[in-house]
Amino acid sequence: MILRNVPFFFLCAFSSLFSSFSYSQAITEIRSFQVTEAKQAVAVDEEHFYVINNSTITKHSKSDGKQIAVWDGSKEGIKHLNSGLVIKGKLYCANTNYPEIPMASSIEIFDVNTMQHVGNHSFGIAEHGSLTWIDQKDGFWWSGFAHYAGKEASEGRDVRWTSVVKYDSEWRQLESWIFPKQIVDLFTPKSNSGGAWGKDGLLYCTGHDQPELYVMRLPKSGFTLEHVKTLPAPLHGQGIAMDHWTKDKQIIYGINRAENKVISAEIK
C-alpha cells in the first residue's frame, strides 16, 4: 500500500497504530531435548532443567539433556504438578487437585541436589482458583490462578476469573489482577498455564496449547493487566521458566507437549 499526499501527522498516527500490532521482539529456538515426560512444565537452574509431569519430576543436564535423577510422588497423592521455579537450591512446584472440584492448591518444595521433598505450603481451597504457576520478583511471590470453561468450571465461574496474585514473603496476599478480555478469549476453554517475569520487567504468560507468549505488564491504574504484545514461540503453552543464570541474554525454557520436547529459546 502506497500513501501519497497524506499529512505528516496522519502518517505518524498510522505508523504508531501499525507498530502496536507488530512484534518488536522475536523468540528464536536455541535447542530442544526429547524427553518423554515433557507434559506439564519445565524449571531451570544454572546447570540443570527439571521436567514436571503431573506426579513426577526428572532432573536433566542442560548440556546434553541426560537424565540425572527422578522423583515420583504418585504414592504420596501428588496428581497434578503444574510448573516449577528454582530459588537457592530449592525447586518450588505448583500443585493442584485438577480437575476436581472444589479447586485446591499447594506449593511443594524439593531440594534440587537430593531431589527429595522437603517442604509444603498449602492454600487449601484457594479463593482465586487453581494454582498454575509461581515466580519471585522484587522480594515478592507472584502466582497465577486458573479458572476454566465448560465442565471444568468451578462454582459457576469461568475463564474470566483467572488472575495473577502478589504475596509478600510469608504468603500474605497484597494485590491481584485479571487478564484483559482478548487474552481470556485466547485462553478459553482452558486457562493461563504458565507465567514468568523477564529481565525486562515484563510478565510472560502462556495458555494451554498455543505456540505463543502473551507479554503483560502491571497497569498504572485499575485491576486489569496490560497486554503489551503477543509473540509467536516454539513453546506450546504449559509451564515456562526464565533462565536467570544466563547473563546478558533473556533465555526462556518451555515444552512442546505434543512432541515431548523441552525447548530453550532466546527472547531478543
mmCIF file with all atom_site columns, N, CA and C in Angstrom, residues 16-61:
data_model
loop_
_atom_site.group_PDB
_atom_site.id
_atom_site.type_symbol
_atom_site.label_atom_id
_atom_site.label_alt_id
_atom_site.label_comp_id
_atom_site.label_asym_id
_atom_site.label_entity_id
_atom_site.label_seq_id
_atom_site.pdbx_PDB_ins_code
_atom_site.Cartn_x
_atom_site.Cartn_y
_atom_site.Cartn_z
_atom_site.occupancy
_atom_site.B_iso_or_equiv
_atom_site.pdbx_formal_charge
_atom_site.auth_seq_id
_atom_site.auth_comp_id
_atom_site.auth_asym_id
_atom_site.auth_atom_id
_atom_site.pdbx_PDB_model_num
ATOM 1   N N  . SER A 1 16 ? 2.209  4.601   14.278 1.00 0.00 ? 16 SER A N  1
ATOM 2   C CA . SER A 1 16 ? 2.082  4.218   15.687 1.00 0.00 ? 16 SER A CA 1
ATOM 3   C C  . SER A 1 16 ? 1.072  3.110   15.867 1.00 0.00 ? 16 SER A C  1
ATOM 4   N N  . LEU A 1 17 ? -0.055 3.227   15.140 1.00 0.00 ? 17 LEU A N  1
ATOM 5   C CA . LEU A 1 17 ? -1.085 2.201   15.238 1.00 0.00 ? 17 LEU A CA 1
ATOM 6   C C  . LEU A 1 17 ? -0.575 0.881   14.721 1.00 0.00 ? 17 LEU A C  1
ATOM 7   N N  . PHE A 1 18 ? 0.139  0.920   13.574 1.00 0.00 ? 18 PHE A N  1
ATOM 8   C CA . PHE A 1 18 ? 0.661  -0.314  12.998 1.00 0.00 ? 18 PHE A CA 1
ATOM 9   C C  . PHE A 1 18 ? 1.652  -0.988  13.927 1.00 0.00 ? 18 PHE A C  1
ATOM 10  N N  . SER A 1 19 ? 2.532  -0.186  14.537 1.00 0.00 ? 19 SER A N  1
ATOM 11  C CA . SER A 1 19 ? 3.573  -0.747  15.403 1.00 0.00 ? 19 SER A CA 1
ATOM 12  C C  . SER A 1 19 ? 2.986  -1.391  16.632 1.00 0.00 ? 19 SER A C  1
ATOM 13  N N  . SER A 1 20 ? 1.819  -0.917  17.070 1.00 0.00 ? 20 SER A N  1
ATOM 14  C CA . SER A 1 20 ? 1.204  -1.501  18.270 1.00 0.00 ? 20 SER A CA 1
ATOM 15  C C  . SER A 1 20 ? 0.735  -2.906  18.013 1.00 0.00 ? 20 SER A C  1
ATOM 16  N N  . PHE A 1 21 ? 0.576  -3.266  16.727 1.00 0.00 ? 21 PHE A N  1
ATOM 17  C CA . PHE A 1 21 ? 0.134  -4.616  16.396 1.00 0.00 ? 21 PHE A CA 1
ATOM 18  C C  . PHE A 1 21 ? 1.276  -5.467  15.876 1.00 0.00 ? 21 PHE A C  1
ATOM 19  N N  . SER A 1 22 ? 2.464  -4.923  15.752 1.00 0.00 ? 22 SER A N  1
ATOM 20  C CA . SER A 1 22 ? 3.603  -5.662  15.231 1.00 0.00 ? 22 SER A CA 1
ATOM 21  C C  . SER A 1 22 ? 4.442  -6.218  16.365 1.00 0.00 ? 22 SER A C  1
ATOM 22  N N  . TYR A 1 23 ? 5.358  -7.112  16.009 1.00 0.00 ? 23 TYR A N  1
ATOM 23  C CA . TYR A 1 23 ? 6.220  -7.728  17.001 1.00 0.00 ? 23 TYR A CA 1
ATOM 24  C C  . TYR A 1 23 ? 7.550  -6.986  17.034 1.00 0.00 ? 23 TYR A C  1
ATOM 25  N N  . SER A 1 24 ? 7.842  -6.336  18.127 1.00 0.00 ? 24 SER A N  1
ATOM 26  C CA . SER A 1 24 ? 9.119  -5.652  18.266 1.00 0.00 ? 24 SER A CA 1
ATOM 27  C C  . SER A 1 24 ? 10.171 -6.586  18.842 1.00 0.00 ? 24 SER A C  1
ATOM 28  N N  . GLN A 1 25 ? 9.764  -7.791  19.210 1.00 0.00 ? 25 GLN A N  1
ATOM 29  C CA . GLN A 1 25 ? 10.674 -8.807  19.695 1.00 0.00 ? 25 GLN A CA 1
ATOM 30  C C  . GLN A 1 25 ? 10.489 -10.078 18.874 1.00 0.00 ? 25 GLN A C  1
ATOM 31  N N  . ALA A 1 26 ? 11.445 -10.970 19.003 1.00 0.00 ? 26 ALA A N  1
ATOM 32  C CA . ALA A 1 26 ? 11.343 -12.278 18.357 1.00 0.00 ? 26 ALA A CA 1
ATOM 33  C C  . ALA A 1 26 ? 11.875 -13.326 19.309 1.00 0.00 ? 26 ALA A C  1
ATOM 34  N N  . ILE A 1 27 ? 11.364 -14.537 19.203 1.00 0.00 ? 27 ILE A N  1
ATOM 35  C CA . ILE A 1 27 ? 11.820 -15.647 20.033 1.00 0.00 ? 27 ILE A CA 1
ATOM 36  C C  . ILE A 1 27 ? 12.441 -16.693 19.121 1.00 0.00 ? 27 ILE A C  1
ATOM 37  N N  . THR A 1 28 ? 13.703 -16.987 19.349 1.00 0.00 ? 28 THR A N  1
ATOM 38  C CA . THR A 1 28 ? 14.450 -17.908 18.497 1.00 0.00 ? 28 THR A CA 1
ATOM 39  C C  . THR A 1 28 ? 14.830 -19.154 19.277 1.00 0.00 ? 28 THR A C  1
ATOM 40  N N  . GLU A 1 29 ? 14.456 -20.306 18.762 1.00 0.00 ? 29 GLU A N  1
ATOM 41  C CA . GLU A 1 29 ? 14.805 -21.563 19.426 1.00 0.00 ? 29 GLU A CA 1
ATOM 42  C C  . GLU A 1 29 ? 16.311 -21.761 19.404 1.00 0.00 ? 29 GLU A C  1
ATOM 43  N N  . ILE A 1 30 ? 16.844 -22.155 20.557 1.00 0.00 ? 30 ILE A N  1
ATOM 44  C CA . ILE A 1 30 ? 18.273 -22.424 20.676 1.00 0.00 ? 30 ILE A CA 1
ATOM 45  C C  . ILE A 1 30 ? 18.542 -23.922 20.583 1.00 0.00 ? 30 ILE A C  1
ATOM 46  N N  . ARG A 1 31 ? 17.758 -24.673 21.355 1.00 0.00 ? 31 ARG A N  1
ATOM 47  C CA . ARG A 1 31 ? 17.994 -26.110 21.413 1.00 0.00 ? 31 ARG A CA 1
ATOM 48  C C  . ARG A 1 31 ? 16.743 -26.815 21.914 1.00 0.00 ? 31 ARG A C  1
ATOM 49  N N  . SER A 1 32 ? 16.590 -28.079 21.540 1.00 0.00 ? 32 SER A N  1
ATOM 50  C CA . SER A 1 32 ? 15.483 -28.871 22.057 1.00 0.00 ? 32 SER A CA 1
ATOM 51  C C  . SER A 1 32 ? 15.993 -30.239 22.496 1.00 0.00 ? 32 SER A C  1
ATOM 52  N N  . PHE A 1 33 ? 15.292 -30.819 23.464 1.00 0.00 ? 33 PHE A N  1
ATOM 53  C CA . PHE A 1 33 ? 15.646 -32.130 24.009 1.00 0.00 ? 33 PHE A CA 1
ATOM 54  C C  . PHE A 1 33 ? 14.412 -33.015 23.985 1.00 0.00 ? 33 PHE A C  1
ATOM 55  N N  . GLN A 1 34 ? 14.581 -34.235 23.530 1.00 0.00 ? 34 GLN A N  1
ATOM 56  C CA . GLN A 1 34 ? 13.479 -35.188 23.529 1.00 0.00 ? 34 GLN A CA 1
ATOM 57  C C  . GLN A 1 34 ? 13.363 -35.803 24.917 1.00 0.00 ? 34 GLN A C  1
ATOM 58  N N  . VAL A 1 35 ? 12.241 -35.527 25.593 1.00 0.00 ? 35 VAL A N  1
ATOM 59  C CA . VAL A 1 35 ? 12.024 -36.033 26.946 1.00 0.00 ? 35 VAL A CA 1
ATOM 60  C C  . VAL A 1 35 ? 10.589 -36.554 27.035 1.00 0.00 ? 35 VAL A C  1
ATOM 61  N N  . THR A 1 36 ? 10.447 -37.843 27.250 1.00 0.00 ? 36 THR A N  1
ATOM 62  C CA . THR A 1 36 ? 9.128  -38.476 27.265 1.00 0.00 ? 36 THR A CA 1
ATOM 63  C C  . THR A 1 36 ? 8.198  -37.830 28.269 1.00 0.00 ? 36 THR A C  1
ATOM 64  N N  . GLU A 1 37 ? 8.752  -37.403 29.406 1.00 0.00 ? 37 GLU A N  1
ATOM 65  C CA . GLU A 1 37 ? 7.928  -36.862 30.494 1.00 0.00 ? 37 GLU A CA 1
ATOM 66  C C  . GLU A 1 37 ? 7.519  -35.400 30.303 1.00 0.00 ? 37 GLU A C  1
ATOM 67  N N  . ALA A 1 38 ? 7.902  -34.788 29.189 1.00 0.00 ? 38 ALA A N  1
ATOM 68  C CA . ALA A 1 38 ? 7.615  -33.362 28.990 1.00 0.00 ? 38 ALA A CA 1
ATOM 69  C C  . ALA A 1 38 ? 6.145  -33.140 28.673 1.00 0.00 ? 38 ALA A C  1
ATOM 70  N N  . LYS A 1 39 ? 5.329  -33.065 29.734 1.00 0.00 ? 39 LYS A N  1
ATOM 71  C CA . LYS A 1 39 ? 3.882  -32.947 29.571 1.00 0.00 ? 39 LYS A CA 1
ATOM 72  C C  . LYS A 1 39 ? 3.294  -31.706 30.231 1.00 0.00 ? 39 LYS A C  1
ATOM 73  N N  . GLN A 1 40 ? 3.910  -31.219 31.314 1.00 0.00 ? 40 GLN A N  1
ATOM 74  C CA . GLN A 1 40 ? 3.316  -30.112 32.053 1.00 0.00 ? 40 GLN A CA 1
ATOM 75  C C  . GLN A 1 40 ? 4.170  -28.849 32.053 1.00 0.00 ? 40 GLN A C  1
ATOM 76  N N  . ALA A 1 41 ? 5.450  -28.998 32.362 1.00 0.00 ? 41 ALA A N  1
ATOM 77  C CA . ALA A 1 41 ? 6.255  -27.789 32.543 1.00 0.00 ? 41 ALA A CA 1
ATOM 78  C C  . ALA A 1 41 ? 7.732  -28.140 32.632 1.00 0.00 ? 41 ALA A C  1
ATOM 79  N N  . VAL A 1 42 ? 8.548  -27.087 32.698 1.00 0.00 ? 42 VAL A N  1
ATOM 80  C CA . VAL A 1 42 ? 9.980  -27.240 32.920 1.00 0.00 ? 42 VAL A CA 1
ATOM 81  C C  . VAL A 1 42 ? 10.443 -26.106 33.828 1.00 0.00 ? 42 VAL A C  1
ATOM 82  N N  . ALA A 1 43 ? 11.363 -26.433 34.730 1.00 0.00 ? 43 ALA A N  1
ATOM 83  C CA . ALA A 1 43 ? 12.036 -25.443 35.572 1.00 0.00 ? 43 ALA A CA 1
ATOM 84  C C  . ALA A 1 43 ? 13.520 -25.520 35.249 1.00 0.00 ? 43 ALA A C  1
ATOM 85  N N  . VAL A 1 44 ? 14.294 -24.509 35.664 1.00 0.00 ? 44 VAL A N  1
ATOM 86  C CA . VAL A 1 44 ? 15.687 -24.469 35.245 1.00 0.00 ? 44 VAL A CA 1
ATOM 87  C C  . VAL A 1 44 ? 16.547 -23.794 36.308 1.00 0.00 ? 44 VAL A C  1
ATOM 88  N N  . ASP A 1 45 ? 17.799 -24.252 36.431 1.00 0.00 ? 45 ASP A N  1
ATOM 89  C CA . ASP A 1 45 ? 18.800 -23.538 37.233 1.00 0.00 ? 45 ASP A CA 1
ATOM 90  C C  . ASP A 1 45 ? 20.085 -23.436 36.419 1.00 0.00 ? 45 ASP A C  1
ATOM 91  N N  . GLU A 1 46 ? 21.205 -23.243 37.078 1.00 0.00 ? 46 GLU A N  1
ATOM 92  C CA . GLU A 1 46 ? 22.443 -22.959 36.359 1.00 0.00 ? 46 GLU A CA 1
ATOM 93  C C  . GLU A 1 46 ? 22.902 -24.089 35.453 1.00 0.00 ? 46 GLU A C  1
ATOM 94  N N  . GLU A 1 47 ? 22.790 -25.328 35.914 1.00 0.00 ? 47 GLU A N  1
ATOM 95  C CA . GLU A 1 47 ? 23.331 -26.452 35.160 1.00 0.00 ? 47 GLU A CA 1
ATOM 96  C C  . GLU A 1 47 ? 22.296 -27.485 34.764 1.00 0.00 ? 47 GLU A C  1
ATOM 97  N N  . HIS A 1 48 ? 21.061 -27.362 35.238 1.00 0.00 ? 48 HIS A N  1
ATOM 98  C CA . HIS A 1 48 ? 20.064 -28.407 35.004 1.00 0.00 ? 48 HIS A CA 1
ATOM 99  C C  . HIS A 1 48 ? 18.709 -27.823 34.619 1.00 0.00 ? 48 HIS A C  1
ATOM 100 N N  . PHE A 1 49 ? 17.898 -28.677 33.996 1.00 0.00 ? 49 PHE A N  1
ATOM 101 C CA . PHE A 1 49 ? 16.486 -28.362 33.870 1.00 0.00 ? 49 PHE A CA 1
ATOM 102 C C  . PHE A 1 49 ? 15.681 -29.512 34.461 1.00 0.00 ? 49 PHE A C  1
ATOM 103 N N  . TYR A 1 50 ? 14.475 -29.193 34.888 1.00 0.00 ? 50 TYR A N  1
ATOM 104 C CA . TYR A 1 50 ? 13.635 -30.135 35.631 1.00 0.00 ? 50 TYR A CA 1
ATOM 105 C C  . TYR A 1 50 ? 12.291 -30.265 34.912 1.00 0.00 ? 50 TYR A C  1
ATOM 106 N N  . VAL A 1 51 ? 12.000 -31.470 34.457 1.00 0.00 ? 51 VAL A N  1
ATOM 107 C CA . VAL A 1 51 ? 10.786 -31.715 33.683 1.00 0.00 ? 51 VAL A CA 1
ATOM 108 C C  . VAL A 1 51 ? 9.678  -32.180 34.626 1.00 0.00 ? 51 VAL A C  1
ATOM 109 N N  . ILE A 1 52 ? 8.582  -31.455 34.596 1.00 0.00 ? 52 ILE A N  1
ATOM 110 C CA . ILE A 1 52 ? 7.470  -31.675 35.531 1.00 0.00 ? 52 ILE A CA 1
ATOM 111 C C  . ILE A 1 52 ? 6.314  -32.319 34.782 1.00 0.00 ? 52 ILE A C  1
ATOM 112 N N  . ASN A 1 53 ? 5.838  -33.444 35.298 1.00 0.00 ? 53 ASN A N  1
ATOM 113 C CA . ASN A 1 53 ? 4.768  -34.184 34.624 1.00 0.00 ? 53 ASN A CA 1
ATOM 114 C C  . ASN A 1 53 ? 3.809  -34.773 35.644 1.00 0.00 ? 53 ASN A C  1
ATOM 115 N N  . ASN A 1 54 ? 2.817  -34.011 36.047 1.00 0.00 ? 54 ASN A N  1
ATOM 116 C CA . ASN A 1 54 ? 1.765  -34.475 36.954 1.00 0.00 ? 54 ASN A CA 1
ATOM 117 C C  . ASN A 1 54 ? 2.316  -34.975 38.283 1.00 0.00 ? 54 ASN A C  1
ATOM 118 N N  . SER A 1 55 ? 2.787  -36.211 38.331 1.00 0.00 ? 55 SER A N  1
ATOM 119 C CA . SER A 1 55 ? 3.233  -36.810 39.595 1.00 0.00 ? 55 SER A CA 1
ATOM 120 C C  . SER A 1 55 ? 4.742  -37.011 39.674 1.00 0.00 ? 55 SER A C  1
ATOM 121 N N  . THR A 1 56 ? 5.460  -36.668 38.621 1.00 0.00 ? 56 THR A N  1
ATOM 122 C CA . THR A 1 56 ? 6.902  -36.924 38.599 1.00 0.00 ? 56 THR A CA 1
ATOM 123 C C  . THR A 1 56 ? 7.690  -35.678 38.228 1.00 0.00 ? 56 THR A C  1
ATOM 124 N N  . ILE A 1 57 ? 8.959  -35.680 38.656 1.00 0.00 ? 57 ILE A N  1
ATOM 125 C CA . ILE A 1 57 ? 9.914  -34.651 38.259 1.00 0.00 ? 57 ILE A CA 1
ATOM 126 C C  . ILE A 1 57 ? 11.206 -35.358 37.872 1.00 0.00 ? 57 ILE A C  1
ATOM 127 N N  . THR A 1 58 ? 11.725 -35.060 36.693 1.00 0.00 ? 58 THR A N  1
ATOM 128 C CA . THR A 1 58 ? 13.004 -35.621 36.288 1.00 0.00 ? 58 THR A CA 1
ATOM 129 C C  . THR A 1 58 ? 14.024 -34.492 36.136 1.00 0.00 ? 58 THR A C  1
ATOM 130 N N  . LYS A 1 59 ? 15.232 -34.749 36.588 1.00 0.00 ? 59 LYS A N  1
ATOM 131 C CA . LYS A 1 59 ? 16.325 -33.783 36.557 1.00 0.00 ? 59 LYS A CA 1
ATOM 132 C C  . LYS A 1 59 ? 17.253 -34.124 35.397 1.00 0.00 ? 59 LYS A C  1
ATOM 133 N N  . HIS A 1 60 ? 17.618 -33.107 34.589 1.00 0.00 ? 60 HIS A N  1
ATOM 134 C CA . HIS A 1 60 ? 18.416 -33.334 33.390 1.00 0.00 ? 60 HIS A CA 1
ATOM 135 C C  . HIS A 1 60 ? 19.562 -32.334 33.306 1.00 0.00 ? 60 HIS A C  1
ATOM 136 N N  . SER A 1 61 ? 20.634 -32.743 32.645 1.00 0.00 ? 61 SER A N  1
ATOM 137 C CA . SER A 1 61 ? 21.752 -31.852 32.372 1.00 0.00 ? 61 SER A CA 1
ATOM 138 C C  . SER A 1 61 ? 21.370 -30.877 31.250 1.00 0.00 ? 61 SER A C  1
#
